[in-house]
Amino acid sequence: MKIAELFYSLQGEGSLVGVPSVFVRTSGCNLRCSWCDTPYTSWQPEGTELSLAQILDEVRAYPARHVVVTGGEPMIAPEILALTERLREAGLHITIETAGTVFQPVACDLMSISPKLANSTPEGPFRAQHERLRIQTDVLAKLMARYEHQLKFVIARAEDLDEVRSIVAALRADAGRVILMPEGVEPAVLRERSVWLAEICKEEGYRFSPRLHVDLWGSKRGV
Ligand code: SF4
């Protein structure tokens, strides 16, 4: 599998924020978010070919009980099924971070789904593909029905909430599993957006998630 990076850190977002976890980041994505914070897995995918045995050896070298399989889009990675089955055999709690555009019957304890809103759509040649793919309601419903899950939305402006409400309604999602996070890679921008986003969460009953990685390490890779 083409792996962009594999490292030990803290889960930075969502319901398991702060939990020590090994991150396995696959390279390659079917979307092209304008604000993608891992362009080395989407716009310019890079990485190293590792066998499943090599990945498992590296993961097991860390003292973690949690593993996060992320990307890019891990659901399009060849061997994703086998990888998750091997991680389960190793006794690890598996989170999969996905945009929810592709279904695979992976082994997973927390399906962390981050549907991409209109604020992610880029200008240029990828615009049409991104718009066509970014919300796949049938796939989202299937993932939610099969797995323990959370729905994470990246919010750049208050108007984004209209689209969140309509997706949540179409999926009949439980507001308690909907998590809003501020968009941004600069601590000052995140702080400013967090203040008004916290108020929106209080009004709508959604959960708020910080972006712990940015708070602690900014845009540094592999931490
Ligand atoms: S889905 Fe994730 S990895 Fe893919 S382009 Fe969007 S932010 Fe980047």
JSON list of C-alpha atoms and ligand atoms in Angstrom, two decimals:
[
{"chain": "A", "resi": 1, "resn": "MET", "atom": "CA", "xyz": [0.00, 0.00, 0.00]},
{"chain": "A", "resi": 2, "resn": "LYS", "atom": "CA", "xyz": [1.14, 3.54, -0.68]},
{"chain": "A", "resi": 3, "resn": "ILE", "atom": "CA", "xyz": [1.55, 5.12, 2.74]},
{"chain": "A", "resi": 4, "resn": "ALA", "atom": "CA", "xyz": [2.15, 8.86, 3.02]},
{"chain": "A", "resi": 5, "resn": "GLU", "atom": "CA", "xyz": [3.13, 8.70, 6.68]},
{"chain": "A", "resi": 6, "resn": "LEU", "atom": "CA", "xyz": [2.87, 6.50, 9.76]},
{"chain": "A", "resi": 7, "resn": "PHE", "atom": "CA", "xyz": [3.38, 8.08, 13.16]},
{"chain": "A", "resi": 8, "resn": "TYR", "atom": "CA", "xyz": [2.35, 8.08, 16.82]},
{"chain": "A", "resi": 9, "resn": "SER", "atom": "CA", "xyz": [0.45, 11.05, 18.17]},
{"chain": "A", "resi": 10, "resn": "LEU", "atom": "CA", "xyz": [-2.79, 12.11, 19.88]},
{"chain": "A", "resi": 11, "resn": "GLN", "atom": "CA", "xyz": [-6.13, 11.97, 18.10]},
{"chain": "A", "resi": 12, "resn": "GLY", "atom": "CA", "xyz": [-6.69, 15.64, 17.30]},
{"chain": "A", "resi": 13, "resn": "GLU", "atom": "CA", "xyz": [-10.41, 15.75, 16.49]},
{"chain": "A", "resi": 14, "resn": "GLY", "atom": "CA", "xyz": [-13.77, 14.24, 17.26]},
{"chain": "A", "resi": 15, "resn": "SER", "atom": "CA", "xyz": [-15.06, 12.07, 20.09]},
{"chain": "A", "resi": 16, "resn": "LEU", "atom": "CA", "xyz": [-11.68, 10.44, 20.80]},
{"chain": "A", "resi": 17, "resn": "VAL", "atom": "CA", "xyz": [-9.75, 13.72, 20.90]},
{"chain": "A", "resi": 18, "resn": "GLY", "atom": "CA", "xyz": [-6.62, 13.39, 23.02]},
{"chain": "A", "resi": 19, "resn": "VAL", "atom": "CA", "xyz": [-6.35, 9.58, 22.83]},
{"chain": "A", "resi": 20, "resn": "PRO", "atom": "CA", "xyz": [-2.81, 8.36, 22.03]},
{"chain": "A", "resi": 21, "resn": "SER", "atom": "CA", "xyz": [-3.07, 6.73, 18.61]},
{"chain": "A", "resi": 22, "resn": "VAL", "atom": "CA", "xyz": [-0.95, 5.45, 15.75]},
{"chain": "A", "resi": 23, "resn": "PHE", "atom": "CA", "xyz": [-1.87, 7.14, 12.47]},
{"chain": "A", "resi": 24, "resn": "VAL", "atom": "CA", "xyz": [-1.61, 5.23, 9.18]},
{"chain": "A", "resi": 25, "resn": "ARG", "atom": "CA", "xyz": [-2.09, 7.74, 6.39]},
{"chain": "A", "resi": 26, "resn": "THR", "atom": "CA", "xyz": [-2.79, 6.26, 2.97]},
{"chain": "A", "resi": 27, "resn": "SER", "atom": "CA", "xyz": [-1.95, 8.31, -0.12]},
{"chain": "A", "resi": 28, "resn": "GLY", "atom": "CA", "xyz": [-4.50, 9.09, -2.82]},
{"chain": "A", "resi": 29, "resn": "CYS", "atom": "CA", "xyz": [-7.92, 10.75, -2.72]},
{"chain": "A", "resi": 30, "resn": "ASN", "atom": "CA", "xyz": [-10.94, 10.97, -5.04]},
{"chain": "A", "resi": 31, "resn": "LEU", "atom": "CA", "xyz": [-11.68, 14.55, -3.87]},
{"chain": "A", "resi": 32, "resn": "ARG", "atom": "CA", "xyz": [-9.65, 17.76, -4.12]},
{"chain": "A", "resi": 33, "resn": "CYS", "atom": "CA", "xyz": [-10.70, 20.05, -1.28]},
{"chain": "A", "resi": 34, "resn": "SER", "atom": "CA", "xyz": [-9.56, 23.63, -1.78]},
{"chain": "A", "resi": 35, "resn": "TRP", "atom": "CA", "xyz": [-8.39, 23.79, 1.84]},
{"chain": "A", "resi": 36, "resn": "CYS", "atom": "CA", "xyz": [-7.01, 20.22, 2.03]},
{"chain": "A", "resi": 37, "resn": "ASP", "atom": "CA", "xyz": [-4.52, 20.09, 4.92]},
{"chain": "A", "resi": 38, "resn": "THR", "atom": "CA", "xyz": [-2.80, 16.98, 3.53]},
{"chain": "A", "resi": 39, "resn": "PRO", "atom": "CA", "xyz": [-2.21, 17.92, -0.12]},
{"chain": "A", "resi": 40, "resn": "TYR", "atom": "CA", "xyz": [0.60, 15.34, -0.19]},
{"chain": "A", "resi": 41, "resn": "THR", "atom": "CA", "xyz": [-2.19, 12.71, -0.22]},
{"chain": "A", "resi": 42, "resn": "SER", "atom": "CA", "xyz": [-4.53, 14.39, -2.72]},
{"chain": "A", "resi": 43, "resn": "TRP", "atom": "CA", "xyz": [-3.27, 17.20, -4.96]},
{"chain": "A", "resi": 44, "resn": "GLN", "atom": "CA", "xyz": [0.30, 15.83, -5.14]},
{"chain": "A", "resi": 45, "resn": "PRO", "atom": "CA", "xyz": [0.07, 12.33, -3.69]},
{"chain": "A", "resi": 46, "resn": "GLU", "atom": "CA", "xyz": [3.34, 11.00, -2.36]},
{"chain": "A", "resi": 47, "resn": "GLY", "atom": "CA", "xyz": [4.39, 8.10, -0.18]},
{"chain": "A", "resi": 48, "resn": "THR", "atom": "CA", "xyz": [6.20, 4.80, 0.16]},
{"chain": "A", "resi": 49, "resn": "GLU", "atom": "CA", "xyz": [4.99, 1.35, -0.84]},
{"chain": "A", "resi": 50, "resn": "LEU", "atom": "CA", "xyz": [4.77, -0.74, 2.34]},
{"chain": "A", "resi": 51, "resn": "SER", "atom": "CA", "xyz": [3.57, -4.33, 2.69]},
{"chain": "A", "resi": 52, "resn": "LEU", "atom": "CA", "xyz": [0.85, -5.17, 5.21]},
{"chain": "A", "resi": 53, "resn": "ALA", "atom": "CA", "xyz": [3.49, -6.92, 7.35]},
{"chain": "A", "resi": 54, "resn": "GLN", "atom": "CA", "xyz": [5.67, -3.80, 7.37]},
{"chain": "A", "resi": 55, "resn": "ILE", "atom": "CA", "xyz": [2.71, -1.61, 8.34]},
{"chain": "A", "resi": 56, "resn": "LEU", "atom": "CA", "xyz": [1.70, -3.97, 11.15]},
{"chain": "A", "resi": 57, "resn": "ASP", "atom": "CA", "xyz": [5.26, -4.15, 12.46]},
{"chain": "A", "resi": 58, "resn": "GLU", "atom": "CA", "xyz": [5.52, -0.35, 12.55]},
{"chain": "A", "resi": 59, "resn": "VAL", "atom": "CA", "xyz": [2.12, 0.07, 14.21]},
{"chain": "A", "resi": 60, "resn": "ARG", "atom": "CA", "xyz": [2.92, -2.54, 16.87]},
{"chain": "A", "resi": 61, "resn": "ALA", "atom": "CA", "xyz": [6.20, -0.82, 17.67]},
{"chain": "A", "resi": 62, "resn": "TYR", "atom": "CA", "xyz": [4.23, 1.95, 19.43]},
{"chain": "A", "resi": 63, "resn": "PRO", "atom": "CA", "xyz": [2.56, 1.57, 22.85]},
{"chain": "A", "resi": 64, "resn": "ALA", "atom": "CA", "xyz": [-0.92, 2.42, 21.53]},
{"chain": "A", "resi": 65, "resn": "ARG", "atom": "CA", "xyz": [-4.23, 0.57, 21.71]},
{"chain": "A", "resi": 66, "resn": "HIS", "atom": "CA", "xyz": [-5.83, 2.86, 19.13]},
{"chain": "A", "resi": 67, "resn": "VAL", "atom": "CA", "xyz": [-5.04, 3.12, 15.44]},
{"chain": "A", "resi": 68, "resn": "VAL", "atom": "CA", "xyz": [-6.42, 5.72, 13.04]},
{"chain": "A", "resi": 69, "resn": "VAL", "atom": "CA", "xyz": [-6.51, 4.83, 9.36]},
{"chain": "A", "resi": 70, "resn": "THR", "atom": "CA", "xyz": [-6.72, 8.07, 7.47]},
{"chain": "A", "resi": 71, "resn": "GLY", "atom": "CA", "xyz": [-5.75, 9.68, 4.19]},
{"chain": "A", "resi": 72, "resn": "GLY", "atom": "CA", "xyz": [-6.22, 10.88, 1.58]},
{"chain": "A", "resi": 73, "resn": "GLU", "atom": "CA", "xyz": [-9.24, 8.64, 1.26]},
{"chain": "A", "resi": 74, "resn": "PRO", "atom": "CA", "xyz": [-8.43, 5.29, 2.87]},
{"chain": "A", "resi": 75, "resn": "MET", "atom": "CA", "xyz": [-11.54, 3.64, 1.40]},
{"chain": "A", "resi": 76, "resn": "ILE", "atom": "CA", "xyz": [-10.02, 3.77, -2.10]},
{"chain": "A", "resi": 77, "resn": "ALA", "atom": "CA", "xyz": [-6.68, 2.29, -1.02]},
{"chain": "A", "resi": 78, "resn": "PRO", "atom": "CA", "xyz": [-5.99, -1.19, -2.41]},
{"chain": "A", "resi": 79, "resn": "GLU", "atom": "CA", "xyz": [-5.79, -3.74, 0.45]},
{"chain": "A", "resi": 80, "resn": "ILE", "atom": "CA", "xyz": [-7.77, -1.53, 2.85]},
{"chain": "A", "resi": 81, "resn": "LEU", "atom": "CA", "xyz": [-9.93, -4.53, 3.81]},
{"chain": "A", "resi": 82, "resn": "ALA", "atom": "CA", "xyz": [-6.94, -6.72, 4.56]},
{"chain": "A", "resi": 83, "resn": "LEU", "atom": "CA", "xyz": [-5.21, -3.92, 6.46]},
{"chain": "A", "resi": 84, "resn": "THR", "atom": "CA", "xyz": [-8.18, -3.32, 8.76]},
{"chain": "A", "resi": 85, "resn": "GLU", "atom": "CA", "xyz": [-8.65, -7.05, 9.34]},
{"chain": "A", "resi": 86, "resn": "ARG", "atom": "CA", "xyz": [-4.99, -7.40, 10.33]},
{"chain": "A", "resi": 87, "resn": "LEU", "atom": "CA", "xyz": [-5.25, -4.41, 12.67]},
{"chain": "A", "resi": 88, "resn": "ARG", "atom": "CA", "xyz": [-8.30, -5.98, 14.30]},
{"chain": "A", "resi": 89, "resn": "GLU", "atom": "CA", "xyz": [-6.46, -9.30, 14.73]},
{"chain": "A", "resi": 90, "resn": "ALA", "atom": "CA", "xyz": [-3.76, -7.27, 16.50]},
{"chain": "A", "resi": 91, "resn": "GLY", "atom": "CA", "xyz": [-6.40, -6.22, 19.06]},
{"chain": "A", "resi": 92, "resn": "LEU", "atom": "CA", "xyz": [-6.40, -2.51, 18.19]},
{"chain": "A", "resi": 93, "resn": "HIS", "atom": "CA", "xyz": [-9.32, -0.09, 18.33]},
{"chain": "A", "resi": 94, "resn": "ILE", "atom": "CA", "xyz": [-9.70, 1.09, 14.72]},
{"chain": "A", "resi": 95, "resn": "THR", "atom": "CA", "xyz": [-10.93, 4.52, 13.67]},
{"chain": "A", "resi": 96, "resn": "ILE", "atom": "CA", "xyz": [-11.34, 5.16, 9.96]},
{"chain": "A", "resi": 97, "resn": "GLU", "atom": "CA", "xyz": [-11.31, 8.77, 8.82]},
{"chain": "A", "resi": 98, "resn": "THR", "atom": "CA", "xyz": [-13.23, 9.02, 5.55]},
{"chain": "A", "resi": 99, "resn": "ALA", "atom": "CA", "xyz": [-15.12, 11.59, 3.51]},
{"chain": "A", "resi": 100, "resn": "GLY", "atom": "CA", "xyz": [-17.86, 8.97, 3.12]},
{"chain": "A", "resi": 101, "resn": "THR", "atom": "CA", "xyz": [-17.97, 8.79, -0.68]},
{"chain": "A", "resi": 102, "resn": "VAL", "atom": "CA", "xyz": [-17.01, 5.11, -1.05]},
{"chain": "A", "resi": 103, "resn": "PHE", "atom": "CA", "xyz": [-18.25, 2.05, 0.88]},
{"chain": "A", "resi": 104, "resn": "GLN", "atom": "CA", "xyz": [-15.97, -0.83, 1.84]},
{"chain": "A", "resi": 105, "resn": "PRO", "atom": "CA", "xyz": [-16.89, -3.49, 4.43]},
{"chain": "A", "resi": 106, "resn": "VAL", "atom": "CA", "xyz": [-13.82, -2.74, 6.54]},
{"chain": "A", "resi": 107, "resn": "ALA", "atom": "CA", "xyz": [-13.16, -3.79, 10.13]},
{"chain": "A", "resi": 108, "resn": "CYS", "atom": "CA", "xyz": [-13.79, -0.61, 12.11]},
{"chain": "A", "resi": 109, "resn": "ASP", "atom": "CA", "xyz": [-14.76, 0.44, 15.65]},
{"chain": "A", "resi": 110, "resn": "LEU", "atom": "CA", "xyz": [-15.43, 4.12, 14.89]},
{"chain": "A", "resi": 111, "resn": "MET", "atom": "CA", "xyz": [-16.34, 5.30, 11.41]},
{"chain": "A", "resi": 112, "resn": "SER", "atom": "CA", "xyz": [-15.35, 8.94, 11.49]},
{"chain": "A", "resi": 113, "resn": "ILE", "atom": "CA", "xyz": [-17.15, 10.41, 8.49]},
{"chain": "A", "resi": 114, "resn": "SER", "atom": "CA", "xyz": [-16.38, 13.92, 7.30]},
{"chain": "A", "resi": 115, "resn": "PRO", "atom": "CA", "xyz": [-18.71, 14.80, 4.40]},
{"chain": "A", "resi": 116, "resn": "LYS", "atom": "CA", "xyz": [-17.29, 17.68, 2.42]},
{"chain": "A", "resi": 117, "resn": "LEU", "atom": "CA", "xyz": [-19.40, 20.84, 2.20]},
{"chain": "A", "resi": 118, "resn": "ALA", "atom": "CA", "xyz": [-19.55, 23.34, -0.66]},
{"chain": "A", "resi": 119, "resn": "ASN", "atom": "CA", "xyz": [-16.83, 25.35, 1.11]},
{"chain": "A", "resi": 120, "resn": "SER", "atom": "CA", "xyz": [-14.37, 22.63, 0.02]},
{"chain": "A", "resi": 121, "resn": "THR", "atom": "CA", "xyz": [-14.98, 22.86, -3.74]},
{"chain": "A", "resi": 122, "resn": "PRO", "atom": "CA", "xyz": [-11.94, 24.07, -5.67]},
{"chain": "A", "resi": 123, "resn": "GLU", "atom": "CA", "xyz": [-11.83, 26.26, -8.77]},
{"chain": "A", "resi": 124, "resn": "GLY", "atom": "CA", "xyz": [-10.24, 24.72, -11.86]},
{"chain": "A", "resi": 125, "resn": "PRO", "atom": "CA", "xyz": [-10.23, 21.33, -13.57]},
{"chain": "A", "resi": 126, "resn": "PHE", "atom": "CA", "xyz": [-11.19, 19.24, -10.49]},
{"chain": "A", "resi": 127, "resn": "ARG", "atom": "CA", "xyz": [-14.27, 21.33, -9.72]},
{"chain": "A", "resi": 128, "resn": "ALA", "atom": "CA", "xyz": [-16.80, 19.17, -11.59]},
{"chain": "A", "resi": 129, "resn": "GLN", "atom": "CA", "xyz": [-15.51, 15.83, -10.25]},
{"chain": "A", "resi": 130, "resn": "HIS", "atom": "CA", "xyz": [-15.36, 17.18, -6.70]},
{"chain": "A", "resi": 131, "resn": "GLU", "atom": "CA", "xyz": [-18.92, 18.55, -6.87]},
{"chain": "A", "resi": 132, "resn": "ARG", "atom": "CA", "xyz": [-20.24, 15.29, -8.35]},
{"chain": "A", "resi": 133, "resn": "LEU", "atom": "CA", "xyz": [-18.62, 13.09, -5.70]},
{"chain": "A", "resi": 134, "resn": "ARG", "atom": "CA", "xyz": [-18.46, 15.02, -2.47]},
{"chain": "A", "resi": 135, "resn": "ILE", "atom": "CA", "xyz": [-21.91, 14.04, -1.04]},
{"chain": "A", "resi": 136, "resn": "GLN", "atom": "CA", "xyz": [-23.00, 10.44, -1.60]},
{"chain": "A", "resi": 137, "resn": "THR", "atom": "CA", "xyz": [-26.10, 10.10, 0.55]},
{"chain": "A", "resi": 138, "resn": "ASP", "atom": "CA", "xyz": [-26.49, 6.34, -0.05]},
{"chain": "A", "resi": 139, "resn": "VAL", "atom": "CA", "xyz": [-22.90, 5.66, 0.98]},
{"chain": "A", "resi": 140, "resn": "LEU", "atom": "CA", "xyz": [-23.22, 7.85, 4.06]},
{"chain": "A", "resi": 141, "resn": "ALA", "atom": "CA", "xyz": [-26.41, 6.05, 5.11]},
{"chain": "A", "resi": 142, "resn": "LYS", "atom": "CA", "xyz": [-24.80, 2.64, 4.62]},
{"chain": "A", "resi": 143, "resn": "LEU", "atom": "CA", "xyz": [-21.74, 3.56, 6.69]},
{"chain": "A", "resi": 144, "resn": "MET", "atom": "CA", "xyz": [-23.93, 5.01, 9.45]},
{"chain": "A", "resi": 145, "resn": "ALA", "atom": "CA", "xyz": [-26.16, 1.93, 9.53]},
{"chain": "A", "resi": 146, "resn": "ARG", "atom": "CA", "xyz": [-23.27, -0.51, 9.73]},
{"chain": "A", "resi": 147, "resn": "TYR", "atom": "CA", "xyz": [-20.79, 1.19, 12.07]},
{"chain": "A", "resi": 148, "resn": "GLU", "atom": "CA", "xyz": [-20.50, 3.11, 15.29]},
{"chain": "A", "resi": 149, "resn": "HIS", "atom": "CA", "xyz": [-19.97, 6.54, 13.76]},
{"chain": "A", "resi": 150, "resn": "GLN", "atom": "CA", "xyz": [-19.55, 10.27, 14.04]},
{"chain": "A", "resi": 151, "resn": "LEU", "atom": "CA", "xyz": [-20.26, 12.90, 11.39]},
{"chain": "A", "resi": 152, "resn": "LYS", "atom": "CA", "xyz": [-17.66, 15.68, 11.36]},
{"chain": "A", "resi": 153, "resn": "PHE", "atom": "CA", "xyz": [-18.15, 18.87, 9.38]},
{"chain": "A", "resi": 154, "resn": "VAL", "atom": "CA", "xyz": [-15.47, 21.48, 8.71]},
{"chain": "A", "resi": 155, "resn": "ILE", "atom": "CA", "xyz": [-17.07, 24.91, 9.03]},
{"chain": "A", "resi": 156, "resn": "ALA", "atom": "CA", "xyz": [-15.53, 27.99, 7.42]},
{"chain": "A", "resi": 157, "resn": "ARG", "atom": "CA", "xyz": [-18.49, 30.40, 7.63]},
{"chain": "A", "resi": 158, "resn": "ALA", "atom": "CA", "xyz": [-21.81, 30.52, 9.45]},
{"chain": "A", "resi": 159, "resn": "GLU", "atom": "CA", "xyz": [-23.71, 30.00, 6.14]},
{"chain": "A", "resi": 160, "resn": "ASP", "atom": "CA", "xyz": [-22.22, 26.48, 5.97]},
{"chain": "A", "resi": 161, "resn": "LEU", "atom": "CA", "xyz": [-24.77, 25.48, 8.60]},
{"chain": "A", "resi": 162, "resn": "ASP", "atom": "CA", "xyz": [-27.59, 25.49, 6.01]},
{"chain": "A", "resi": 163, "resn": "GLU", "atom": "CA", "xyz": [-25.90, 22.63, 4.17]},
{"chain": "A", "resi": 164, "resn": "VAL", "atom": "CA", "xyz": [-25.11, 20.79, 7.42]},
{"chain": "A", "resi": 165, "resn": "ARG", "atom": "CA", "xyz": [-28.77, 20.97, 8.46]},
{"chain": "A", "resi": 166, "resn": "SER", "atom": "CA", "xyz": [-29.95, 19.65, 5.13]},
{"chain": "A", "resi": 167, "resn": "ILE", "atom": "CA", "xyz": [-27.47, 16.72, 5.13]},
{"chain": "A", "resi": 168, "resn": "VAL", "atom": "CA", "xyz": [-28.31, 15.86, 8.75]},
{"chain": "A", "resi": 169, "resn": "ALA", "atom": "CA", "xyz": [-32.03, 15.93, 7.92]},
{"chain": "A", "resi": 170, "resn": "ALA", "atom": "CA", "xyz": [-31.62, 13.77, 4.80]},
{"chain": "A", "resi": 171, "resn": "LEU", "atom": "CA", "xyz": [-29.68, 11.20, 6.83]},
{"chain": "A", "resi": 172, "resn": "ARG", "atom": "CA", "xyz": [-31.93, 11.48, 9.91]},
{"chain": "A", "resi": 173, "resn": "ALA", "atom": "CA", "xyz": [-28.69, 11.73, 11.85]},
{"chain": "A", "resi": 174, "resn": "ASP", "atom": "CA", "xyz": [-28.62, 12.05, 15.62]},
{"chain": "A", "resi": 175, "resn": "ALA", "atom": "CA", "xyz": [-27.42, 15.58, 16.48]},
{"chain": "A", "resi": 176, "resn": "GLY", "atom": "CA", "xyz": [-25.31, 14.08, 19.28]},
{"chain": "A", "resi": 177, "resn": "ARG", "atom": "CA", "xyz": [-23.13, 12.34, 16.69]},
{"chain": "A", "resi": 178, "resn": "VAL", "atom": "CA", "xyz": [-22.68, 15.50, 14.61]},
{"chain": "A", "resi": 179, "resn": "ILE", "atom": "CA", "xyz": [-19.45, 17.32, 15.34]},
{"chain": "A", "resi": 180, "resn": "LEU", "atom": "CA", "xyz": [-18.54, 20.75, 14.00]},
{"chain": "A", "resi": 181, "resn": "MET", "atom": "CA", "xyz": [-14.93, 21.88, 13.66]},
{"chain": "A", "resi": 182, "resn": "PRO", "atom": "CA", "xyz": [-13.54, 25.23, 12.55]},
{"chain": "A", "resi": 183, "resn": "GLU", "atom": "CA", "xyz": [-11.70, 25.28, 9.22]},
{"chain": "A", "resi": 184, "resn": "GLY", "atom": "CA", "xyz": [-8.17, 26.62, 9.28]},
{"chain": "A", "resi": 185, "resn": "VAL", "atom": "CA", "xyz": [-4.51, 25.78, 9.82]},
{"chain": "A", "resi": 186, "resn": "GLU", "atom": "CA", "xyz": [-3.55, 29.00, 11.60]},
{"chain": "A", "resi": 187, "resn": "PRO", "atom": "CA", "xyz": [-4.15, 29.08, 15.38]},
{"chain": "A", "resi": 188, "resn": "ALA", "atom": "CA", "xyz": [-5.45, 32.68, 15.24]},
{"chain": "A", "resi": 189, "resn": "VAL", "atom": "CA", "xyz": [-8.01, 31.82, 12.53]},
{"chain": "A", "resi": 190, "resn": "LEU", "atom": "CA", "xyz": [-9.15, 28.73, 14.43]},
{"chain": "A", "resi": 191, "resn": "ARG", "atom": "CA", "xyz": [-9.57, 30.72, 17.64]},
{"chain": "A", "resi": 192, "resn": "GLU", "atom": "CA", "xyz": [-11.72, 33.36, 15.93]},
{"chain": "A", "resi": 193, "resn": "ARG", "atom": "CA", "xyz": [-13.92, 30.77, 14.20]},
{"chain": "A", "resi": 194, "resn": "SER", "atom": "CA", "xyz": [-14.17, 28.62, 17.35]},
{"chain": "A", "resi": 195, "resn": "VAL", "atom": "CA", "xyz": [-15.85, 31.44, 19.28]},
{"chain": "A", "resi": 196, "resn": "TRP", "atom": "CA", "xyz": [-18.85, 31.79, 16.94]},
{"chain": "A", "resi": 197, "resn": "LEU", "atom": "CA", "xyz": [-18.94, 28.07, 16.14]},
{"chain": "A", "resi": 198, "resn": "ALA", "atom": "CA", "xyz": [-19.25, 27.24, 19.85]},
{"chain": "A", "resi": 199, "resn": "GLU", "atom": "CA", "xyz": [-22.36, 29.44, 20.00]},
{"chain": "A", "resi": 200, "resn": "ILE", "atom": "CA", "xyz": [-23.85, 27.65, 16.97]},
{"chain": "A", "resi": 201, "resn": "CYS", "atom": "CA", "xyz": [-23.26, 24.28, 18.66]},
{"chain": "A", "resi": 202, "resn": "LYS", "atom": "CA", "xyz": [-25.02, 25.50, 21.80]},
{"chain": "A", "resi": 203, "resn": "GLU", "atom": "CA", "xyz": [-28.03, 26.61, 19.73]},
{"chain": "A", "resi": 204, "resn": "GLU", "atom": "CA", "xyz": [-28.29, 23.54, 17.49]},
{"chain": "A", "resi": 205, "resn": "GLY", "atom": "CA", "xyz": [-27.24, 20.75, 19.87]},
{"chain": "A", "resi": 206, "resn": "TYR", "atom": "CA", "xyz": [-24.26, 19.67, 17.75]},
{"chain": "A", "resi": 207, "resn": "ARG", "atom": "CA", "xyz": [-20.92, 18.85, 19.36]},
{"chain": "A", "resi": 208, "resn": "PHE", "atom": "CA", "xyz": [-17.92, 21.14, 19.00]},
{"chain": "A", "resi": 209, "resn": "SER", "atom": "CA", "xyz": [-14.46, 19.73, 18.35]},
{"chain": "A", "resi": 210, "resn": "PRO", "atom": "CA", "xyz": [-11.21, 21.61, 18.69]},
{"chain": "A", "resi": 211, "resn": "ARG", "atom": "CA", "xyz": [-8.38, 20.83, 16.28]},
{"chain": "A", "resi": 212, "resn": "LEU", "atom": "CA", "xyz": [-5.85, 19.80, 18.87]},
{"chain": "A", "resi": 213, "resn": "HIS", "atom": "CA", "xyz": [-3.14, 19.10, 16.30]},
{"chain": "A", "resi": 214, "resn": "VAL", "atom": "CA", "xyz": [-3.12, 22.67, 15.08]},
{"chain": "A", "resi": 215, "resn": "ASP", "atom": "CA", "xyz": [-3.20, 24.03, 18.64]},
{"chain": "A", "resi": 216, "resn": "LEU", "atom": "CA", "xyz": [-0.22, 21.91, 19.65]},
{"chain": "A", "resi": 217, "resn": "TRP", "atom": "CA", "xyz": [1.83, 21.62, 16.49]},
{"chain": "A", "resi": 218, "resn": "GLY", "atom": "CA", "xyz": [0.49, 23.98, 13.80]},
{"chain": "A", "resi": 219, "resn": "SER", "atom": "CA", "xyz": [0.88, 22.50, 10.30]},
{"chain": "A", "resi": 220, "resn": "LYS", "atom": "CA", "xyz": [3.91, 20.35, 11.15]},
{"chain": "A", "resi": 221, "resn": "ARG", "atom": "CA", "xyz": [3.76, 16.86, 9.59]},
{"chain": "A", "resi": 222, "resn": "GLY", "atom": "CA", "xyz": [4.18, 13.49, 11.33]},
{"chain": "A", "resi": 223, "resn": "VAL", "atom": "CA", "xyz": [3.27, 14.63, 14.86]},
{"chain": "B", "resi": 1, "resn": "SF4", "atom": "S1", "xyz": [-11.13, 14.47, 1.30]},
{"chain": "B", "resi": 1, "resn": "SF4", "atom": "FE1", "xyz": [-9.51, 14.88, 2.82]},
{"chain": "B", "resi": 1, "resn": "SF4", "atom": "S2", "xyz": [-7.58, 14.22, 1.84]},
{"chain": "B", "resi": 1, "resn": "SF4", "atom": "FE2", "xyz": [-9.16, 14.35, 0.21]},
{"chain": "B", "resi": 1, "resn": "SF4", "atom": "S3", "xyz": [-8.85, 16.41, -0.65]},
{"chain": "B", "resi": 1, "resn": "SF4", "atom": "FE3", "xyz": [-10.45, 16.57, 0.95]},
{"chain": "B", "resi": 1, "resn": "SF4", "atom": "S4", "xyz": [-9.36, 17.12, 2.86]},
{"chain": "B", "resi": 1, "resn": "SF4", "atom": "FE4", "xyz": [-7.82, 16.39, 1.35]}
]
